[in-house]
Tab-separated table of C-alpha atoms and ligand atoms in Angstrom:
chain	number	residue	atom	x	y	z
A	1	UNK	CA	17.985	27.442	-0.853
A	2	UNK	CA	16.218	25.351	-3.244
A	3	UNK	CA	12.533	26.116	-4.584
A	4	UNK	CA	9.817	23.615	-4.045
A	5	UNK	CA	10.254	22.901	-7.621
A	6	UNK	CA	13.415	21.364	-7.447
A	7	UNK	CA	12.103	18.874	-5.548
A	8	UNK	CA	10.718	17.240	-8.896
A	9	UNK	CA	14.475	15.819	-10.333
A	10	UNK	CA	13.620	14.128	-13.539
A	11	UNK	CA	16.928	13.609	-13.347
A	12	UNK	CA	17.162	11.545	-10.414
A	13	UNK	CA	13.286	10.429	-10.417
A	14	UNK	CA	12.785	9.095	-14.210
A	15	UNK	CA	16.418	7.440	-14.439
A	16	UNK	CA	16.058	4.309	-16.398
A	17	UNK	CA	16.459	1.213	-14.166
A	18	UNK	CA	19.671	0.109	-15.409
A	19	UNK	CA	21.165	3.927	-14.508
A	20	UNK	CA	19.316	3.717	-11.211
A	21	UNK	CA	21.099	0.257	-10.452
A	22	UNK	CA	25.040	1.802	-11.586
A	23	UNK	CA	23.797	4.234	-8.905
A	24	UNK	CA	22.927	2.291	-6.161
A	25	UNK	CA	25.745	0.234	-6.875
A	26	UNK	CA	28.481	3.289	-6.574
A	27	UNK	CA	26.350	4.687	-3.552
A	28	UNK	CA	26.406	1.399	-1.791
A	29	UNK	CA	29.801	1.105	-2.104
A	30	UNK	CA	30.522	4.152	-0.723
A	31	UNK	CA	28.799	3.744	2.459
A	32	UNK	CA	30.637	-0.024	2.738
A	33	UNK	CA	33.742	1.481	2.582
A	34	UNK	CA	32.602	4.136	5.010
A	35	UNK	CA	31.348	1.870	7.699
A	36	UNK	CA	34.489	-0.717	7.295
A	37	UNK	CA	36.617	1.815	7.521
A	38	UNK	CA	35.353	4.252	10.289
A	39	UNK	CA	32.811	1.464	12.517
A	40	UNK	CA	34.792	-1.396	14.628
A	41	UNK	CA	31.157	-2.905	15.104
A	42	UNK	CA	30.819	-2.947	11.260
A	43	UNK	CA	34.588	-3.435	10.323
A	44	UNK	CA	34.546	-6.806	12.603
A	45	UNK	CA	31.219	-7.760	11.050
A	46	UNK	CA	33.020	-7.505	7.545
A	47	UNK	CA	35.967	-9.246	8.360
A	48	UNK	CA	34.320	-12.361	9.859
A	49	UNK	CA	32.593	-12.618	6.910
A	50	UNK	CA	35.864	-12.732	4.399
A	51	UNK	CA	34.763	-9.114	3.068
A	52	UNK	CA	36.616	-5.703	2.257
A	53	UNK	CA	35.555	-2.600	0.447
A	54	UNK	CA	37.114	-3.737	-2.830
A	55	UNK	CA	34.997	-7.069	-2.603
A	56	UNK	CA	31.557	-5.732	-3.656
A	57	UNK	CA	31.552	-5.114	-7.382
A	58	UNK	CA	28.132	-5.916	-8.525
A	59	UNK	CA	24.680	-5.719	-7.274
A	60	UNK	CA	24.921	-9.513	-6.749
A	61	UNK	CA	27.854	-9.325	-4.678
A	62	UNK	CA	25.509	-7.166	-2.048
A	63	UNK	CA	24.261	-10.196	-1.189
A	64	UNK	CA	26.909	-11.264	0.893
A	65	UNK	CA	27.671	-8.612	3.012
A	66	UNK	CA	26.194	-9.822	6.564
A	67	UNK	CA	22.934	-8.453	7.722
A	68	UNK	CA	22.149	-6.177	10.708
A	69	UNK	CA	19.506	-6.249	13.208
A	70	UNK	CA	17.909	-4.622	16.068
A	71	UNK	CA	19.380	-6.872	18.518
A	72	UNK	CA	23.198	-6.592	17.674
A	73	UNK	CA	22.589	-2.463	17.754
A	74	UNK	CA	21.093	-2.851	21.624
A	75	UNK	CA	24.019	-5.455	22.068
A	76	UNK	CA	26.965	-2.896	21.955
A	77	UNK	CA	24.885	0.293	23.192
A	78	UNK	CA	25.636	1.677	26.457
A	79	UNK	CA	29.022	1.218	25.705
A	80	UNK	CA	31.524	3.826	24.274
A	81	UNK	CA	31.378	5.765	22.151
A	82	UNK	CA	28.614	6.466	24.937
A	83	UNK	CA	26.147	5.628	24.847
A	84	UNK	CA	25.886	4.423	20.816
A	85	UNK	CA	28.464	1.761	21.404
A	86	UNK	CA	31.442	0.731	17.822
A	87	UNK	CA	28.736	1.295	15.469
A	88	UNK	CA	29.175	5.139	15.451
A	89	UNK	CA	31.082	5.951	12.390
A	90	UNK	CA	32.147	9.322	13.750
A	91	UNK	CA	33.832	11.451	16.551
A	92	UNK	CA	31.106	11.617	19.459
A	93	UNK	CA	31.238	15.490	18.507
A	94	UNK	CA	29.979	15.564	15.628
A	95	UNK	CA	26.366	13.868	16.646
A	96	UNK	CA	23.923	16.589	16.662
A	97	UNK	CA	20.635	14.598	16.581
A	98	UNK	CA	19.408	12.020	19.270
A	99	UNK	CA	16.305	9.698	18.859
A	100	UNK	CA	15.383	6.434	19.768
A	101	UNK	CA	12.882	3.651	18.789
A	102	UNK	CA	9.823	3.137	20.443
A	103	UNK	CA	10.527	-0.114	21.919
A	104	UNK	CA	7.178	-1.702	20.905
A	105	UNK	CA	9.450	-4.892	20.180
A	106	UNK	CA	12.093	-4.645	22.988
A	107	UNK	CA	15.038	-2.368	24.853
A	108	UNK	CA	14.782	0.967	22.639
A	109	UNK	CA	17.445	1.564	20.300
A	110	UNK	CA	19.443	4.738	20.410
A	111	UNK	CA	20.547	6.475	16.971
A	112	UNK	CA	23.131	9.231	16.134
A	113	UNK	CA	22.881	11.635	13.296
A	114	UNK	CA	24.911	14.543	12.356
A	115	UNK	CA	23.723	18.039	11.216
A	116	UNK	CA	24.463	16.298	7.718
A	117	UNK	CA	22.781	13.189	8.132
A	118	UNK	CA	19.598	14.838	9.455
A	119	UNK	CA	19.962	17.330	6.752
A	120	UNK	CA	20.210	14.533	4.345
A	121	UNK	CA	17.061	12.692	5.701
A	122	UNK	CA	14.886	15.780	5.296
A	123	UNK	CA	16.264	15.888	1.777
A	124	UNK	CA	14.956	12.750	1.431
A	125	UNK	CA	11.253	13.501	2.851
A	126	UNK	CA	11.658	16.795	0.773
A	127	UNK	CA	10.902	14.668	-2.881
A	128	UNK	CA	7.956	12.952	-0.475
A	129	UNK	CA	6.250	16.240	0.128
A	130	UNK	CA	6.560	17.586	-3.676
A	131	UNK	CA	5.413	14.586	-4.668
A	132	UNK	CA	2.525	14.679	-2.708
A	133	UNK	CA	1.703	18.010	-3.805
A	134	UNK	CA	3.179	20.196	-0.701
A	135	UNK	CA	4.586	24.317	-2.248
A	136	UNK	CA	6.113	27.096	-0.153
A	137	UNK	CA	2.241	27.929	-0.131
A	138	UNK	CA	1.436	25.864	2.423
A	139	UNK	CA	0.770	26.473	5.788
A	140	UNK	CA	1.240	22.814	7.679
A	141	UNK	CA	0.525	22.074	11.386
A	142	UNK	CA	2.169	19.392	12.977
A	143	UNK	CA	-0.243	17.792	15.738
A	144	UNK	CA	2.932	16.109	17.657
A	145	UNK	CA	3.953	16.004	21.089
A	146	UNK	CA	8.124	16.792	19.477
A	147	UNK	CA	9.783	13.997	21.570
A	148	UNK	CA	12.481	11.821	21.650
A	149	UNK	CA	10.787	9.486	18.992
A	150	UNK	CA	11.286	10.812	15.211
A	151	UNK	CA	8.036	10.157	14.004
A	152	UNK	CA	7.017	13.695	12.597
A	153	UNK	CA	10.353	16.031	13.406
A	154	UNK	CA	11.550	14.894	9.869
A	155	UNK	CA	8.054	16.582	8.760
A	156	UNK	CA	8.547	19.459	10.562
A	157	UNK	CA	12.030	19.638	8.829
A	158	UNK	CA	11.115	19.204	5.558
A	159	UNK	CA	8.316	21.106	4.989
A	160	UNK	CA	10.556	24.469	6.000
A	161	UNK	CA	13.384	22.994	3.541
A	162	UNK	CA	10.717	23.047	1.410
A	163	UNK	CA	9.658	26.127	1.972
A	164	UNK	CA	6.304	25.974	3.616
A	165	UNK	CA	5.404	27.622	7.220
A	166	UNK	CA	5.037	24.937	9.450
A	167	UNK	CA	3.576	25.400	12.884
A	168	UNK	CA	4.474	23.235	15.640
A	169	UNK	CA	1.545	22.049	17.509
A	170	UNK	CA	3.916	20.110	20.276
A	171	UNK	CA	2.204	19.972	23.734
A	172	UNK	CA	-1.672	21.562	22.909
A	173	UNK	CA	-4.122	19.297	23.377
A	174	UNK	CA	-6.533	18.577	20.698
A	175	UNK	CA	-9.181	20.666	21.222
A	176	UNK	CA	-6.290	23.304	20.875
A	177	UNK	CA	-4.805	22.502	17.952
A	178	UNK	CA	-7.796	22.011	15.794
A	179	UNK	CA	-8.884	25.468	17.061
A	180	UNK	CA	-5.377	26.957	16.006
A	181	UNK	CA	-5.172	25.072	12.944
A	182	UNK	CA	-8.907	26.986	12.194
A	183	UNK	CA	-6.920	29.856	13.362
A	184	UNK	CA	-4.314	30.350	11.095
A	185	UNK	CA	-5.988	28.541	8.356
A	186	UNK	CA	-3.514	25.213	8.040
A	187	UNK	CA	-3.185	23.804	4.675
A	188	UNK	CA	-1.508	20.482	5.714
A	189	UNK	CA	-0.763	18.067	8.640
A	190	UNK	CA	1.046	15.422	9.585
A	191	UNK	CA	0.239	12.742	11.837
A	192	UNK	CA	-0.966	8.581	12.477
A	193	UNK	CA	-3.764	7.288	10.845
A	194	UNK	CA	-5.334	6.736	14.788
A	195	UNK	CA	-4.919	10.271	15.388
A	196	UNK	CA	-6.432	11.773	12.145
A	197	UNK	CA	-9.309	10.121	12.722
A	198	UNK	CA	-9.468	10.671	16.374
A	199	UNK	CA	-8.988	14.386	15.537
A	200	UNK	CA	-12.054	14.885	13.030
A	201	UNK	CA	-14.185	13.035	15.412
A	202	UNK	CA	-13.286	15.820	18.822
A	203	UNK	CA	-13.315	18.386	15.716
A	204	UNK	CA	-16.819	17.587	14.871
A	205	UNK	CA	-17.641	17.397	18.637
A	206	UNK	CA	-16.804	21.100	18.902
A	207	UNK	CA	-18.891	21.780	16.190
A	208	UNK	CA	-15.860	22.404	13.852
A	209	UNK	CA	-16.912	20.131	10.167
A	210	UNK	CA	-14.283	19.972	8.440
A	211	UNK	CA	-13.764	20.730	5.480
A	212	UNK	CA	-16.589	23.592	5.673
A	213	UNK	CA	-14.566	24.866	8.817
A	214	UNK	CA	-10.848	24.061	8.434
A	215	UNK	CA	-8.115	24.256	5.274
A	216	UNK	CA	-6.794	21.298	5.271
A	217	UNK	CA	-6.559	19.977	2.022
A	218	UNK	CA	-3.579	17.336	2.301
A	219	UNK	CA	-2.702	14.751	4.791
A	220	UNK	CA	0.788	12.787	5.354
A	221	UNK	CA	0.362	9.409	7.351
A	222	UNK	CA	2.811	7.385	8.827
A	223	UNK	CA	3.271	4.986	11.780
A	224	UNK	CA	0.491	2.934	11.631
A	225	UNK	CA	-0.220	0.815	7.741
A	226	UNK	CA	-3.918	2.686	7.687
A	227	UNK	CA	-2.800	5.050	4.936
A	228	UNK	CA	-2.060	2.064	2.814
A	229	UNK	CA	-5.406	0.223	3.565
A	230	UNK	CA	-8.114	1.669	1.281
A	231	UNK	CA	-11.054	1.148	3.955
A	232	UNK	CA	-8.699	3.323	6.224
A	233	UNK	CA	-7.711	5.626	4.270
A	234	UNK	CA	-11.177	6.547	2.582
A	235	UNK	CA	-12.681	6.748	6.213
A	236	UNK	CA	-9.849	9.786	6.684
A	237	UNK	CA	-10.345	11.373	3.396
A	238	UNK	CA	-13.838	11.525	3.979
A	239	UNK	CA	-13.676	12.704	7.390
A	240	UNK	CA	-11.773	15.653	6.494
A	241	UNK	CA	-12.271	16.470	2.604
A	242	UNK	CA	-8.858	16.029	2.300
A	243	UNK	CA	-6.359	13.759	0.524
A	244	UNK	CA	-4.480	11.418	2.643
A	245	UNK	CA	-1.100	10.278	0.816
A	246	UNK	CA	1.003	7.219	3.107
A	247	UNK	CA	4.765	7.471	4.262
A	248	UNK	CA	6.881	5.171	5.438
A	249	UNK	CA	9.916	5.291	7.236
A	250	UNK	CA	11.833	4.615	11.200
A	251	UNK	CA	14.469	5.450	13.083
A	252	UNK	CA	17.109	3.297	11.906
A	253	UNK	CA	16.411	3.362	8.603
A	254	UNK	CA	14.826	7.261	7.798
A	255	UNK	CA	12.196	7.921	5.411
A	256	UNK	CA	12.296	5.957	2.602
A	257	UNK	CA	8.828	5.287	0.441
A	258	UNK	CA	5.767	7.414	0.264
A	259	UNK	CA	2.828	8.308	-2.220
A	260	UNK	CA	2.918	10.421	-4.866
A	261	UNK	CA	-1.112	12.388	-5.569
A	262	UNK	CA	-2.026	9.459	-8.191
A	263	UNK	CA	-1.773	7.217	-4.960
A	264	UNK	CA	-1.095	4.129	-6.694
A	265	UNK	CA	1.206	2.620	-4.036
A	266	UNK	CA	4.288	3.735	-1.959
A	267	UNK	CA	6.961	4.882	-3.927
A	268	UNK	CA	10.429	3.511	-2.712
A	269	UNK	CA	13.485	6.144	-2.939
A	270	UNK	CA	15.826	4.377	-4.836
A	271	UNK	CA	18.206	6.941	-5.053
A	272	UNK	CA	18.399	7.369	-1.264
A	273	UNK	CA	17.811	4.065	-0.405
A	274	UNK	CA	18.200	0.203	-1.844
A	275	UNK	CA	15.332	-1.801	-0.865
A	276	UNK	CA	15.745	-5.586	-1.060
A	277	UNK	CA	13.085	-7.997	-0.687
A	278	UNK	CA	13.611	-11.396	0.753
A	279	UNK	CA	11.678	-14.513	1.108
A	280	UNK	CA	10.999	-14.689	4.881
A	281	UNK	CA	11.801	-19.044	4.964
A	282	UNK	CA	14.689	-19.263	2.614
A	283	UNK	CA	16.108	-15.849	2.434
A	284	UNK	CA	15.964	-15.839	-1.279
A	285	UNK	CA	15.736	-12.269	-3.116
A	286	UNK	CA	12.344	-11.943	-4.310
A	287	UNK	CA	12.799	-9.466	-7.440
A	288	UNK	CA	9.016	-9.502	-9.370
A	289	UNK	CA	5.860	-8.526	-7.987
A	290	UNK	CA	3.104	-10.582	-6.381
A	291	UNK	CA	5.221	-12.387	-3.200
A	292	UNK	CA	5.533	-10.983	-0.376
A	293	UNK	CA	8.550	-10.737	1.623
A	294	UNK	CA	10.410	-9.116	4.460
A	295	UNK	CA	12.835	-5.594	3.737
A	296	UNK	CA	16.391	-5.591	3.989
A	297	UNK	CA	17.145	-2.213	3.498
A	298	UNK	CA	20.253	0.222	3.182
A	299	UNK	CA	20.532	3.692	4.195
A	300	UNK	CA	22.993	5.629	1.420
A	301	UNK	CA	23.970	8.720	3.011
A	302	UNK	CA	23.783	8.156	6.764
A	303	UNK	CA	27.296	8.609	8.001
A	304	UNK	CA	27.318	8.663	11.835
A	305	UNK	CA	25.355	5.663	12.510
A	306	UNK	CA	25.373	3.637	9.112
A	307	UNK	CA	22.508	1.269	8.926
A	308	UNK	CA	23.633	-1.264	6.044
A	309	UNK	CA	21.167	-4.303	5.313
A	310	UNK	CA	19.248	-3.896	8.219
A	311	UNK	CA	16.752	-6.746	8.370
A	312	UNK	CA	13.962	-4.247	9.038
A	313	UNK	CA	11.563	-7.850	9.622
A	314	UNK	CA	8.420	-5.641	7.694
A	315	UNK	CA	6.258	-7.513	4.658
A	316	UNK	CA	6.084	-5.892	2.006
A	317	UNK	CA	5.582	-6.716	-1.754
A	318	UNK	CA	6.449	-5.243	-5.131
A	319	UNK	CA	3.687	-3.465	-7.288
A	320	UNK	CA	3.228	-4.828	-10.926
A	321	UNK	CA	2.794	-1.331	-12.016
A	322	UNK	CA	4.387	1.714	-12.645
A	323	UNK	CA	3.475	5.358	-11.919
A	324	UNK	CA	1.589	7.613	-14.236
A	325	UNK	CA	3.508	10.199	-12.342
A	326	UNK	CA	6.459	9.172	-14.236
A	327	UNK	CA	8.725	8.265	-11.600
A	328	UNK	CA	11.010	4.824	-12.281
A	329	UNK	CA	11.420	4.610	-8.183
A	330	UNK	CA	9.506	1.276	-8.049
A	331	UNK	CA	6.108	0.982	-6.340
A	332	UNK	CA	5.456	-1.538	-3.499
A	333	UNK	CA	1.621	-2.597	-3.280
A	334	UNK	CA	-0.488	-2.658	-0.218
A	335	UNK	CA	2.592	-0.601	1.806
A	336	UNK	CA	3.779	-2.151	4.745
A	337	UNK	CA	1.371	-4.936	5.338
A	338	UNK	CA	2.370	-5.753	8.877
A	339	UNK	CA	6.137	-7.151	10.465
A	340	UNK	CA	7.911	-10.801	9.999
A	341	UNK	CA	7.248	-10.457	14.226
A	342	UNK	CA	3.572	-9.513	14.219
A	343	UNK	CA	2.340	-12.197	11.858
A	344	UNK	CA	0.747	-14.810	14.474
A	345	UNK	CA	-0.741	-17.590	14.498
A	346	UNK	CA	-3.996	-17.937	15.647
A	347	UNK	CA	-6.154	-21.263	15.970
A	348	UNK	CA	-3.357	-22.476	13.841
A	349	UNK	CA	-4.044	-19.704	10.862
A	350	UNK	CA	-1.287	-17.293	10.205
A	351	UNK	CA	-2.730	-13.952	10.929
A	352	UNK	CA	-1.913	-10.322	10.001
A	353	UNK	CA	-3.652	-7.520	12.501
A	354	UNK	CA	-3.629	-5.376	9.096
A	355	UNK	CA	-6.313	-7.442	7.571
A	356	UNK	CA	-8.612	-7.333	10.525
A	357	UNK	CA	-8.516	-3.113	10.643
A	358	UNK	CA	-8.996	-3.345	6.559
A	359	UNK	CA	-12.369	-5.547	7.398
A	360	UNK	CA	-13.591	-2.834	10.378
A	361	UNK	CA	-12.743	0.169	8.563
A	362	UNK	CA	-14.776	-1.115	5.668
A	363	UNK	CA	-18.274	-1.577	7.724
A	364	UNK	CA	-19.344	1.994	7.226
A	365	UNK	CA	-21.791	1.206	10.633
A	366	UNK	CA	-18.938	0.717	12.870
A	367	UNK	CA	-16.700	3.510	14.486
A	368	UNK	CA	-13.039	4.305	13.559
A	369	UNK	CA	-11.998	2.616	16.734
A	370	UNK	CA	-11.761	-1.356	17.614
A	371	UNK	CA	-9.450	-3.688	19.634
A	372	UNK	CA	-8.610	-7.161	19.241
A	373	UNK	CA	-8.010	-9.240	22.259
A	374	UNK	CA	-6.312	-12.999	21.746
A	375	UNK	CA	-6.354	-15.186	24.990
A	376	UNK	CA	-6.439	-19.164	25.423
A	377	UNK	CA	-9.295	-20.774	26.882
A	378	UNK	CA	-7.807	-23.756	28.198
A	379	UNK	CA	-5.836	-25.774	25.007
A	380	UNK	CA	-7.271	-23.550	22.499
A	381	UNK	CA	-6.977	-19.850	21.156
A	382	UNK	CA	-9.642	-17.722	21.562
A	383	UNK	CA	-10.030	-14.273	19.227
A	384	UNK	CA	-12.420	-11.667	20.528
A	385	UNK	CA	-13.049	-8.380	18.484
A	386	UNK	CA	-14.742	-5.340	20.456
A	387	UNK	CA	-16.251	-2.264	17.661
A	388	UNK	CA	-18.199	0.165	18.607
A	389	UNK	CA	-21.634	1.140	16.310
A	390	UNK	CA	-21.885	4.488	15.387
A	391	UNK	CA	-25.160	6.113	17.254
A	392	UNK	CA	-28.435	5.508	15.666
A	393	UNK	CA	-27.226	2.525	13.817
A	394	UNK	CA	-28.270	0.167	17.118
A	395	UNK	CA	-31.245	-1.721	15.930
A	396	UNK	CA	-29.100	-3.000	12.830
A	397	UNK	CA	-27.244	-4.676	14.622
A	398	UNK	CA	-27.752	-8.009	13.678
A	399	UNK	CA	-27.113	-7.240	10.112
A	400	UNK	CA	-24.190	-5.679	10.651
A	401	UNK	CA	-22.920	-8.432	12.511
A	402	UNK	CA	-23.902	-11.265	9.747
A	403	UNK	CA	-21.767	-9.264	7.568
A	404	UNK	CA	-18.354	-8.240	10.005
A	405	UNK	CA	-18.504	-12.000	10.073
A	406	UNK	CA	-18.950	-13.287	6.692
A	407	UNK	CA	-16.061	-10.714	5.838
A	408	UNK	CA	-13.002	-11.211	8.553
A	409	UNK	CA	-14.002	-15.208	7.191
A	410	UNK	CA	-13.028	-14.770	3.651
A	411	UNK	CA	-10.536	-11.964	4.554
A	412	UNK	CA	-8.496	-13.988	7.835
A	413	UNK	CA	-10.151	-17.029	7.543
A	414	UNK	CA	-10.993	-16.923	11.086
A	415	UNK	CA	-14.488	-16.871	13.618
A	416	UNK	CA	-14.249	-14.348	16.632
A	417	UNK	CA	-16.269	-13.347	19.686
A	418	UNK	CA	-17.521	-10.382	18.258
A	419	UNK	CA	-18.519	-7.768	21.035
A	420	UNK	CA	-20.416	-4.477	19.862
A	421	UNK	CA	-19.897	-1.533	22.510
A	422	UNK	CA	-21.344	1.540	23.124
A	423	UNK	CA	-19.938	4.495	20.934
A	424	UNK	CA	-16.977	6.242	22.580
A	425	UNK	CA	-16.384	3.290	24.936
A	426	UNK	CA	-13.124	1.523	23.482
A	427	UNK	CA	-9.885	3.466	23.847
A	428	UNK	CA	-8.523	6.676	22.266
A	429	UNK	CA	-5.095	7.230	21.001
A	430	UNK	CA	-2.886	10.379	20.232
A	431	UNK	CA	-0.326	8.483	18.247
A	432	UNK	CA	-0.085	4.931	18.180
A	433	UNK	CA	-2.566	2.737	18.709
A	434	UNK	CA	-2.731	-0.509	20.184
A	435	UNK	CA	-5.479	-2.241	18.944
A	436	UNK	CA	-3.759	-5.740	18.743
A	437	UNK	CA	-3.230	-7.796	22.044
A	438	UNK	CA	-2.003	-11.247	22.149
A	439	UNK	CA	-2.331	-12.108	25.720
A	440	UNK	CA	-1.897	-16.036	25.214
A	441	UNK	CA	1.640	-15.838	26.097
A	442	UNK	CA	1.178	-13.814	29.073
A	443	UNK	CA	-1.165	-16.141	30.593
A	444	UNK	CA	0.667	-18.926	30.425
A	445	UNK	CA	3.642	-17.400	32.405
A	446	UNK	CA	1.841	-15.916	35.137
A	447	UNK	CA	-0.771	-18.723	35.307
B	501	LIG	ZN1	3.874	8.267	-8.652
């Protein structure tokens, strides 16, 4: 077994750019070959587009090989192999791992992994953790109901690979697992933005402060953008005394950016991963920072269900810096600021949820939680945002509202229906929120 040192490579982690490229290069032609070679799904994909292995010889020549998306993988599932369908690169016994997406954006999608692949992944998350300041002295809890979603298994994972003790906190509730993290004196957790907030707040209602009551001195976020927005994330780290580092990552793809402790953006893992941005119009690589774009993305040493320019439809947008940490894997600013599908428009002005939570979160006043609510009042869009005050901040209410306003202006240029509502009124979640809900559609099918 490796030590948690190992998990710093300077080999792999400092390689100048133009190594880092041969790399990618060699790795994505190994996983080309791979897929042609062992997938009908991607072998007829390949061939309808004029391509074999021997055909990619440059990073330019990536550019050609056919993207995938969500829909074509729920196209052939259900069929054999069963139920993965010709995209499974490997005898049906050899899968070891089943998950699926959420299905926030449609019919789930089912993915396959062998004992190597999943091994592989946790490798992956393994730099993440080191990075982020994780040793085999670490106790971690994982607040997460262990489900058919991968959200925090691959945590679980890689902080024993890593050698920490990591204590599974799967179907307490969370009055329960704060007391047991008290307990046994956790040193780290994993879990949503929503839910570390949601957890200080019941924490505090038991009495329990932390970080005069509880150990828990780092905090991984993923499945929400929060740990990228800096309102969000300095409402967490001040909740807890803690500090909150982001990490990105899904199903399909695996785990493939986070934050190192200078938190200066999410690293990408260009040694497990390539990462290709794309102008979302005119599908033209967008290689310098400042533009955003959506990720195209491809997953080197996946095997049984190779996901190989996956048109991943998030915005994201290279950082102009680089790490003090030393690390050449490139930095993307902002994290993932949203998905090509949840951009809207709204009273004709594209809008990005993210923007509105960065706005709330940074009105000290308000309460972690909010909800936006976008219906259509006859012809036109309406945009109504509920918060809550946080007691004892009532009579400023005025104030505070001259200001949410002046700010989601310059920040979405848009006017709401603000509603204030009584602390602990607007919902709770234990994983992912949904704050966001466009009803406009809706009403005009059933209406
Ligand atoms: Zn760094």
């Amino acid at each position: 077994m490796k030590t948690a040192e190992q998990y710093w490579n300077p080999v792999l982690e400092t390689l100048p750019r133009e190594k880092l490229q041969q790399l990618q290069l060699k790795k994505f032609q190994k996983i080309f070959k791979w897929a042609y070679e062992n997938s009908p799904f991607y072998r007829k994909l390949y061939k309808g587009a004029g391509l074999e292995p021997g055909d990619i010889k440059t990073l330019d020549d990536i550019r050609k090989v056919p993207k995938i998306e969500k829909s074509m993988m729920r196209s052939i599932q259900g069929k054999d192999p069963f139920p993965y369908g010709d995209i499974l690169s490997v005898p049906l016994n050899q899968v070891t791992e089943y998950r699926q997406t959420s299905g926030t954006t449609g019919q789930p999608v089912y993915q396959a992994d062998t004992w190597q692949d999943w091994d592989g992944g946790t490798e992956a998350y393994c730099y993440a953790l080191y990075a982020q300041g994780y040793r085999d002295s670490d106790r971690l809890f994982v607040p997460f109901g262990y489900n058919i979603f991968i959200a925090f298994w691959t945590y679980h994972y890689a902080g024993e690979k890593l050698g920490c003790e990591v204590v599974p906190g799967g179907v307490l509730n969370t009055e329960a697992r704060i007391l047991k993290m008290q307990e046994l004196r956790a040193t780290g957790m994993g879990a949503t933005p929503t839910y570390v907030l949601g957890m200080a707040e019941t924490a505090r209602k038991m009495g329990i402060e932390p970080p005069k009551d509880l150990f828990i001195r780092k905090i991984t976020v993923a499945g929400e953008p929060g740990g990228s927005l800096p309102a969000t994330r300095k409402r967490m780290e001040d909740a807890w005394g803690a500090k909150v580092y982001d990490q990105v990552g899904s199903t399909e793809i695996g785990h493939w950016g986070w934050e190192c402790q200078y938190q200066s953006g999410l690293h990408v893992n260009e040694a497990f991963y390539l990462i290709e941005i794309e102008d979302v119009d005119t599908g033209e690589l967008i290689t310098g920072p400042g533009r955003r774009g959506k990720m195209v993305v491809t997953t080197f040493d996946r095997l049984a269900q190779p996901c190989i320019r996956f048109d991943s439809k998030d915005l994201i947008q290279w950082s102009p810096d680089t790490c003090e940490c030393g690390r050449t894997f490139r930095l993307l600013k902002g994290g993932v600021m949203g998905r090509v599908d949840t951009i809207t428009k709204v009273k004709g002005v594209l809008l990005a949820p993210a923007s509105i939570e960065e706005v709330v979160r940074g009105v000290p006043e308000l309460s972690d939680e909010y909800e936006v609510l976008v219906t259509k009042k006859g012809d036109l869009d309406d945009i109504a945002l509920k918060v809550e005050l946080i007691p004892g901040q009532e009579s400023n209410v005025d104030a505070i509202k001259a200001r949410l306003v002046d700010q989601l202006r310059v920040k979405t240029g848009l006017g709401y229906n603000l509603e204030f509502h009584k602390y602990g009124t607007l919902p709770r979640y234990d994983s992912k929120a949904k704050r966001f809900k466009d009803l406009r559609h809706k009403e005009q099918t059933s209406g």
